[in-house]
XYZ file of C-alpha atoms in Angstrom:
549
model
C 182.338 -62.013 135.924
C 185.045 -59.318 135.599
C 186.438 -58.126 138.922
C 185.454 -54.456 138.836
C 185.861 -52.402 142.004
C 183.225 -49.900 143.122
C 184.643 -46.436 143.773
C 182.882 -44.961 146.802
C 185.601 -42.435 147.557
C 183.436 -39.363 146.971
C 180.782 -40.195 149.551
C 182.653 -39.236 152.735
C 184.893 -36.140 152.374
C 188.475 -36.210 153.650
C 189.865 -33.713 156.124
C 192.958 -33.164 158.250
C 192.458 -34.297 161.855
C 193.937 -30.976 162.957
C 191.620 -28.765 160.869
C 190.266 -25.828 162.867
C 186.734 -24.527 163.003
C 186.136 -20.757 162.814
C 183.927 -21.174 165.872
C 184.767 -22.448 169.343
C 183.758 -26.084 169.579
C 182.493 -27.423 172.877
C 183.011 -30.920 174.224
C 179.956 -33.166 173.770
C 177.839 -34.149 176.743
C 176.959 -37.441 175.040
C 177.573 -39.219 171.729
C 175.071 -41.234 169.712
C 175.216 -45.017 170.028
C 173.634 -45.943 166.685
C 173.509 -44.636 163.128
C 170.335 -45.085 161.104
C 169.699 -44.392 157.432
C 168.047 -41.068 158.296
C 171.449 -39.958 159.596
C 173.174 -40.437 156.224
C 170.744 -38.802 153.809
C 172.198 -35.855 151.856
C 170.518 -33.226 154.059
C 171.050 -34.858 157.469
C 173.099 -33.042 160.108
C 175.210 -36.125 160.832
C 176.121 -36.778 157.202
C 177.303 -33.213 156.706
C 179.867 -33.415 159.517
C 181.046 -36.930 158.582
C 184.669 -37.133 157.394
C 187.536 -39.532 156.598
C 191.127 -38.779 157.677
C 193.050 -37.080 154.862
C 195.432 -40.058 154.798
C 192.631 -42.645 154.464
C 193.307 -44.990 151.533
C 190.917 -44.758 148.612
C 187.510 -46.248 149.338
C 187.524 -48.370 146.197
C 188.394 -51.927 147.198
C 184.970 -53.596 147.226
C 183.363 -55.499 144.368
C 179.724 -54.912 143.339
C 178.809 -58.215 145.035
C 180.312 -57.087 148.331
C 178.543 -53.700 148.278
C 175.208 -55.376 147.509
C 175.809 -57.981 150.238
C 176.477 -55.270 152.840
C 173.211 -53.489 152.022
C 171.306 -56.778 152.107
C 172.903 -57.714 155.456
C 171.917 -54.362 156.958
C 168.300 -54.723 155.841
C 168.127 -58.327 157.067
C 169.424 -57.351 160.507
C 172.603 -59.424 160.204
C 175.503 -58.642 162.481
C 177.668 -55.868 161.008
C 180.791 -54.860 162.971
C 180.470 -51.520 164.746
C 181.666 -48.349 163.018
C 184.411 -46.638 165.035
C 184.245 -42.841 165.028
C 186.169 -39.927 166.542
C 184.875 -36.399 167.046
C 187.447 -33.645 166.551
C 187.386 -31.174 169.446
C 188.846 -28.547 167.093
C 186.443 -28.709 164.146
C 183.468 -30.597 165.531
C 183.560 -32.932 162.511
C 183.191 -36.683 162.992
C 185.827 -39.000 161.467
C 185.435 -42.650 160.473
C 188.367 -44.403 162.152
C 187.231 -47.870 161.108
C 184.383 -49.000 158.861
C 184.612 -46.352 156.137
C 183.906 -48.959 153.446
C 180.884 -50.345 155.297
C 179.552 -46.870 155.929
C 180.245 -45.725 152.343
C 178.427 -48.752 150.906
C 175.307 -47.879 152.890
C 175.607 -44.191 151.971
C 175.965 -45.176 148.295
C 172.663 -47.067 148.513
C 170.864 -44.185 150.236
C 172.242 -41.636 147.716
C 172.031 -43.986 144.695
C 175.638 -43.053 143.926
C 177.971 -46.000 143.342
C 180.732 -43.833 141.886
C 178.810 -42.416 138.933
C 176.171 -39.955 140.123
C 175.951 -36.405 141.470
C 178.435 -36.388 144.360
C 180.954 -38.593 142.524
C 180.704 -36.497 139.351
C 181.488 -33.365 141.349
C 184.311 -35.065 143.257
C 186.012 -36.365 140.104
C 185.291 -33.213 138.054
C 183.160 -35.267 135.686
C 186.090 -37.581 134.809
C 184.683 -41.054 135.523
C 186.674 -43.970 134.002
C 184.720 -46.576 132.057
C 185.634 -49.293 134.582
C 184.170 -47.138 137.349
C 180.938 -46.639 135.388
C 180.681 -50.390 134.719
C 181.228 -51.198 138.402
C 178.491 -48.725 139.364
C 176.063 -50.156 136.805
C 176.708 -53.721 137.996
C 176.223 -52.704 141.636
C 172.967 -50.882 140.927
C 171.679 -53.930 139.036
C 172.583 -56.312 141.889
C 170.969 -54.004 144.451
C 167.799 -53.768 142.352
C 167.537 -57.557 142.093
C 168.381 -58.153 145.748
C 166.632 -55.492 147.864
C 165.556 -52.614 145.652
C 166.698 -49.010 145.812
C 166.418 -46.839 148.921
C 163.695 -44.734 147.313
C 161.728 -47.859 146.366
C 161.703 -49.063 149.969
C 160.697 -45.625 151.229
C 157.706 -45.619 148.890
C 156.861 -49.221 149.801
C 155.589 -48.210 153.247
C 153.286 -45.654 151.635
C 151.956 -48.261 149.180
C 151.814 -51.363 151.350
C 148.875 -52.879 149.458
C 150.748 -52.989 146.127
C 154.258 -53.803 147.376
C 155.594 -57.408 147.281
C 155.754 -58.926 150.770
C 159.525 -59.382 150.767
C 160.170 -55.745 149.837
C 157.611 -54.566 152.398
C 159.406 -56.569 155.100
C 162.736 -54.960 154.189
C 161.130 -51.519 154.175
C 159.832 -52.053 157.726
C 163.292 -53.228 158.793
C 164.696 -50.039 157.304
C 162.704 -47.967 159.771
C 164.152 -49.751 162.796
C 167.654 -51.063 162.046
C 170.853 -49.049 162.596
C 174.624 -49.476 162.623
C 176.265 -49.693 166.034
C 178.828 -47.007 166.859
C 181.917 -46.968 169.035
C 183.896 -43.833 169.816
C 187.586 -43.083 170.236
C 188.260 -40.527 172.967
C 191.201 -38.154 172.972
C 193.068 -35.695 170.777
C 194.134 -36.058 167.109
C 197.291 -38.004 167.983
C 195.206 -40.671 169.762
C 192.785 -40.852 166.823
C 195.624 -41.292 164.307
C 197.333 -44.040 166.312
C 193.961 -45.786 166.686
C 193.410 -45.606 162.936
C 196.693 -47.341 162.097
C 196.388 -49.944 164.845
C 192.813 -50.908 163.921
C 193.334 -50.889 160.158
C 196.522 -52.939 160.297
C 194.744 -55.594 162.359
C 191.775 -55.903 159.996
C 192.882 -55.591 156.376
C 196.576 -54.659 156.487
C 197.397 -51.504 154.578
C 199.515 -52.181 151.510
C 203.177 -51.188 152.182
C 203.212 -48.672 149.312
C 199.953 -47.131 150.483
C 201.344 -46.963 154.028
C 204.476 -45.237 152.702
C 202.320 -42.686 150.924
C 200.137 -42.116 153.967
C 203.163 -41.392 156.139
C 204.727 -39.228 153.403
C 201.413 -37.553 152.551
C 202.773 -33.994 152.781
C 205.909 -34.757 150.782
C 206.110 -33.807 147.089
C 206.498 -37.359 145.752
C 203.300 -38.573 147.434
C 201.400 -35.427 146.419
C 202.533 -35.839 142.789
C 201.530 -39.526 142.680
C 198.095 -38.778 144.159
C 197.546 -36.088 141.518
C 198.638 -38.288 138.595
C 196.505 -41.298 139.475
C 193.216 -39.391 139.170
C 194.211 -36.835 136.516
C 194.102 -34.065 139.128
C 190.555 -34.922 140.255
C 189.181 -36.540 143.410
C 190.357 -35.409 146.829
C 192.706 -32.460 146.369
C 195.608 -33.280 148.668
C 197.191 -30.058 147.392
C 194.264 -27.774 148.374
C 196.345 -25.803 150.920
C 198.546 -24.374 148.133
C 197.904 -21.118 146.281
C 195.252 -21.335 143.543
C 197.796 -20.829 140.755
C 199.907 -23.696 142.109
C 196.835 -25.932 142.389
C 195.956 -25.156 138.760
C 199.505 -26.088 137.630
C 199.379 -29.376 139.559
C 196.009 -30.317 138.072
C 197.089 -29.371 134.540
C 200.298 -31.442 134.763
C 198.358 -34.348 136.276
C 195.893 -34.408 133.392
C 198.666 -34.170 130.781
C 200.552 -37.146 132.218
C 197.382 -39.165 132.852
C 196.348 -38.737 129.224
C 199.842 -39.732 128.086
C 200.101 -42.950 130.055
C 196.546 -44.144 130.798
C 194.610 -43.294 127.633
C 192.791 -45.033 126.023
C 191.081 -47.042 128.765
C 192.362 -50.616 128.863
C 189.607 -53.182 128.365
C 189.749 -56.696 129.808
C 190.117 -58.169 126.321
C 192.623 -56.797 123.834
C 190.903 -55.851 120.601
C 193.233 -53.255 119.101
C 196.825 -52.083 119.136
C 195.750 -48.766 120.679
C 196.804 -49.688 124.217
C 197.631 -47.369 127.125
C 201.353 -47.386 127.858
C 200.813 -47.725 131.623
C 197.961 -50.225 131.754
C 194.831 -49.524 133.770
C 194.576 -46.222 135.569
C 191.807 -47.767 137.666
C 193.474 -50.706 139.419
C 195.022 -51.682 142.734
C 198.518 -51.747 141.214
C 198.412 -48.438 139.368
C 199.005 -46.219 142.417
C 202.059 -48.299 143.395
C 203.466 -47.993 139.889
C 202.867 -44.246 139.657
C 204.499 -43.686 143.056
C 207.503 -45.715 141.873
C 207.538 -43.676 138.654
C 207.628 -40.375 140.548
C 210.437 -41.618 142.800
C 212.429 -43.024 139.900
C 212.068 -39.991 137.615
C 213.281 -37.773 140.457
C 216.030 -40.147 141.664
C 214.545 -40.535 145.136
C 215.654 -43.298 147.484
C 213.342 -44.569 150.271
C 215.647 -43.330 153.038
C 215.087 -39.779 151.765
C 211.388 -39.755 152.682
C 210.670 -42.731 154.935
C 210.621 -41.836 158.626
C 211.274 -45.484 159.410
C 214.753 -45.208 157.883
C 215.993 -42.738 160.507
C 218.613 -45.219 161.719
C 219.978 -45.571 158.209
C 220.048 -41.782 157.883
C 222.053 -41.485 161.099
C 224.617 -43.927 159.715
C 224.913 -41.891 156.523
C 225.622 -38.740 158.554
C 225.531 -35.274 156.977
C 224.775 -36.674 153.509
C 221.428 -38.003 154.735
C 220.494 -34.614 156.162
C 221.343 -33.016 152.836
C 219.316 -35.568 150.858
C 216.301 -35.877 153.169
C 213.043 -34.864 151.531
C 211.075 -32.261 153.512
C 207.331 -31.692 153.405
C 206.210 -29.460 150.557
C 204.693 -26.350 152.116
C 203.895 -24.368 148.974
C 203.708 -26.890 146.107
C 206.921 -25.774 144.388
C 208.688 -29.116 144.816
C 205.578 -31.076 143.841
C 205.367 -29.209 140.532
C 209.091 -29.777 139.939
C 208.658 -33.529 140.513
C 205.608 -33.646 138.255
C 207.464 -31.897 135.445
C 210.256 -34.489 135.701
C 207.675 -37.271 135.334
C 206.086 -35.517 132.367
C 209.486 -35.274 130.636
C 210.078 -38.987 131.276
C 206.626 -39.904 129.937
C 207.092 -37.709 126.863
C 210.286 -39.580 125.941
C 208.361 -42.815 125.470
C 204.863 -41.649 124.446
C 202.959 -38.830 122.805
C 203.851 -36.593 119.882
C 206.422 -34.217 121.345
C 209.526 -33.945 119.091
C 211.723 -36.048 121.390
C 209.246 -38.907 121.809
C 210.437 -42.353 120.771
C 206.800 -43.429 120.626
C 207.453 -46.878 122.092
C 204.763 -49.320 121.044
C 202.980 -50.552 124.209
C 202.434 -54.071 122.842
C 206.183 -54.406 122.204
C 207.472 -53.068 125.513
C 204.830 -53.042 128.237
C 202.592 -56.074 127.714
C 203.469 -59.738 128.173
C 202.886 -62.442 125.573
C 199.469 -63.102 127.135
C 198.446 -59.448 126.936
C 198.971 -58.665 130.614
C 200.363 -55.225 131.429
C 203.739 -55.440 133.209
C 204.424 -52.426 135.489
C 208.090 -53.417 135.870
C 208.548 -53.319 132.085
C 207.025 -49.845 131.969
C 209.392 -48.553 134.670
C 212.348 -50.286 132.984
C 211.517 -48.615 129.651
C 211.468 -45.230 131.404
C 214.873 -46.057 132.914
C 216.246 -47.270 129.578
C 215.192 -44.200 127.596
C 216.499 -41.917 130.346
C 219.834 -43.735 130.157
C 219.923 -43.374 126.358
C 219.373 -39.637 126.686
C 222.053 -39.211 129.355
C 224.601 -41.220 127.322
C 223.639 -39.458 124.073
C 222.773 -42.803 122.488
C 219.204 -42.112 121.302
C 220.252 -41.791 117.651
C 222.422 -44.895 117.922
C 219.504 -46.850 119.431
C 217.210 -45.654 116.629
C 219.659 -46.998 114.068
C 219.222 -50.520 115.498
C 215.702 -50.109 116.867
C 213.845 -52.368 114.446
C 216.079 -55.380 115.243
C 215.942 -54.597 118.963
C 212.153 -54.588 118.958
C 211.797 -57.667 116.736
C 213.804 -59.602 119.307
C 211.521 -58.357 122.125
C 208.455 -59.445 120.159
C 209.881 -62.878 119.287
C 210.929 -63.557 122.890
C 208.199 -61.821 124.870
C 208.169 -64.712 127.340
C 211.578 -63.511 128.606
C 209.758 -60.645 130.292
C 207.408 -63.043 132.119
C 210.349 -65.167 133.236
C 212.170 -62.187 134.739
C 209.083 -60.947 136.602
C 208.352 -64.457 137.904
C 211.922 -64.757 139.159
C 212.360 -61.324 140.759
C 208.840 -60.041 141.471
C 206.846 -57.068 140.240
C 207.572 -53.346 140.071
C 211.011 -52.138 141.192
C 212.301 -55.613 142.071
C 212.383 -56.608 138.391
C 213.382 -53.242 136.911
C 217.194 -53.733 137.169
C 216.945 -57.123 135.418
C 214.721 -55.865 132.597
C 216.978 -52.846 132.177
C 219.976 -55.193 131.964
C 218.120 -57.225 129.318
C 217.770 -54.072 127.227
C 221.438 -53.134 127.673
C 222.816 -56.567 126.749
C 220.379 -56.886 123.866
C 221.356 -53.508 122.386
C 225.081 -54.269 122.729
C 224.612 -57.650 121.060
C 222.663 -56.192 118.137
C 225.173 -53.384 117.673
C 227.863 -56.096 117.529
C 225.808 -57.765 114.775
C 225.303 -61.005 116.755
C 222.653 -63.516 115.720
C 219.705 -64.539 117.890
C 221.387 -67.599 119.395
C 224.515 -65.654 120.323
C 222.367 -62.841 121.732
C 220.416 -65.272 123.919
C 223.684 -66.804 125.138
C 224.904 -63.306 125.976
C 221.737 -62.632 127.972
C 222.157 -65.868 129.900
C 225.874 -65.553 130.653
C 227.021 -61.924 130.395
C 224.504 -60.082 132.524
C 224.507 -58.626 136.032
C 222.045 -59.196 137.639
C 221.545 -62.685 136.241
C 218.801 -62.996 133.657
C 216.794 -66.232 134.123
C 215.701 -66.360 130.481
C 214.960 -69.623 128.704
C 213.626 -70.285 125.215
C 210.183 -71.915 125.374
C 209.386 -74.711 122.924
C 205.989 -76.053 121.876
C 206.503 -78.947 124.286
C 206.626 -76.470 127.169
C 203.199 -75.062 126.284
C 200.149 -76.921 127.540
C 196.611 -75.930 126.572
C 193.153 -77.212 127.436
C 190.402 -77.788 124.900
C 188.926 -74.275 125.288
C 190.607 -70.963 124.602
C 191.550 -69.201 127.829
C 191.261 -65.408 128.110
C 195.074 -65.263 128.076
C 195.193 -67.262 124.843
C 192.626 -64.950 123.249
C 194.629 -61.900 124.328
C 197.850 -63.480 123.044
C 196.310 -64.153 119.616
C 194.845 -60.635 119.394
C 198.135 -59.071 120.521
C 200.136 -61.050 117.969
C 197.745 -60.115 115.146
C 197.861 -56.447 116.105
C 201.652 -56.485 116.189
C 201.853 -58.174 112.794
C 199.623 -55.526 111.217
C 200.972 -52.444 112.971
C 202.118 -49.648 110.650
C 205.881 -49.107 110.469
C 207.947 -45.953 110.745
C 209.314 -45.189 107.299
C 212.583 -43.934 108.757
C 213.606 -46.537 111.377
C 211.120 -49.238 110.198
C 210.044 -50.134 113.765
C 206.368 -50.332 114.739
C 204.301 -47.203 115.215
C 201.828 -46.626 118.021
C 198.664 -44.840 116.896
C 199.072 -42.136 119.546
C 202.740 -41.483 118.820
C 203.075 -40.940 115.093
C 203.737 -37.895 112.944
C 203.380 -37.078 109.248
C 206.807 -36.296 107.824
C 208.031 -34.824 104.534
C 210.033 -37.439 102.610
C 211.796 -34.600 100.860
C 212.340 -31.858 103.410
C 210.692 -28.495 102.915
C 214.184 -26.944 103.056
C 215.116 -29.121 100.087
C 212.031 -28.224 98.031
C 209.605 -30.866 99.320
C 205.907 -30.045 99.073
C 202.792 -30.958 101.059
C 201.407 -33.346 98.443
C 200.315 -36.817 99.741
C 203.051 -38.545 97.765
C 205.671 -36.709 99.823
C 204.174 -37.797 103.173
C 205.322 -40.647 105.372
C 204.407 -41.927 108.843
C 207.205 -41.720 111.415
C 207.965 -41.683 115.110
C 208.192 -38.116 116.482
C 211.919 -38.457 117.267
C 212.655 -40.046 113.874
C 210.905 -37.084 112.251
C 212.921 -34.518 114.138
C 216.107 -35.489 115.988
C 217.122 -38.656 114.125
C 216.293 -37.429 110.631
C 218.177 -34.211 111.221
C 221.192 -36.016 112.697
C 221.368 -38.296 109.642
C 221.071 -35.294 107.340
C 223.884 -33.498 109.172
C 226.071 -36.637 109.115
C 225.587 -36.889 105.339
C 226.553 -33.241 104.840
C 229.777 -33.577 106.869
C 231.042 -36.631 104.980
């Protein structure tokens, strides 16, 4: 069964620990010891003051099986670890310090919202990815088979004579069972330290996610959060002016559509692939955060508090380069625009877009998306622009890309040797540099491979794979199926009629073979498919070169 994750992020709102209430909040005389289902219905008093910390990681790491198992365990009276809460003395709201996933799973059952119904639709502005809808559908089906919906069990007690015995038993349990609660005492600082200590002991927070939590008010983290959900979900930028918020959300949607559309299915069936893989995956947030940092030339010591010692050693330069919190959204918008420019160089139909074919650059031979290859392609195109070599690259592009297609396993070898994301980017970038130099020098494939193996820094651990190296079982694996589909799609991709390299369906333009300035008309016979840049910058540069000779 595919490993879909259920997105329960909408069910408990986020809020700053330090948020103030317009009214004076008194200290409680006593706090509840248990939480029953009546306390988490949409109109209950408790549910409407329930919150997550604004830095809480996305509540989207449980499979449908795990959500269904939690609900079943609750109704069976199995031991479920206590939920740890903290009540803010400033706002009166109650924060989930530990157990947000457990609590959200139970709320999802009570509300019948597994990431696809009323509250989730409002939270995500109606933008629900297909993977999220599939996860919700699978969860609802498992719940129905296992225990039944919350409403079904409520009605069971009213219709005891017609209800199956097992469901009636669960319905009676529902009236009596509750989650145990523990409370953190103290101010916001104590609650925050408790959150990190408890969560690191249970399921350690991913290092990238931890970086983003600690840098949550900095423009790079704000930009990444906006991009990953197309400007929907929790609005980390809600303290900014409305006009600034609108700009952030507009830029986020533009970039999301550029890099994550169409939705990537588990099996490759067409060449219309998203250039940045799945927008709904555990790795996508890491990649987008890396993309924001790379496009804006940010180094970790500029925004990581943990690098204070390194900053002291760097002296005044570190103070100059340190990245402050973004108080008004100006820097966030600037960072987002830089990412949009970088994305538009490799995708979309803007005049400067190279329209890189995802299957050539960003997917391995087995059809797996490679985040490091995506980041390396962004770096490579940025370097071409800075060195004014885009036209020169276009001249040799078809040979460059044919080599990448013929030796796609080189990409896998580099990632296996150096690791994912930024760790492999310098090596993949070096592969592109050496490859382009070799092709421009008119070297053959064998000489080019020798160049890659001997004349590269860092070292490129690339090796030609023979049929003897490949071992297959009797059945086709999913990777084999993807590899066959990817190869067929590449073989039948349309070609740019100017540079002759492959065209991506979302990055092609209709060009006049004979320019309008030279008397060309709009008849079909004068039309040709091209990359956006080939249509504009490269075609014009060739025309100007011809005129000056």
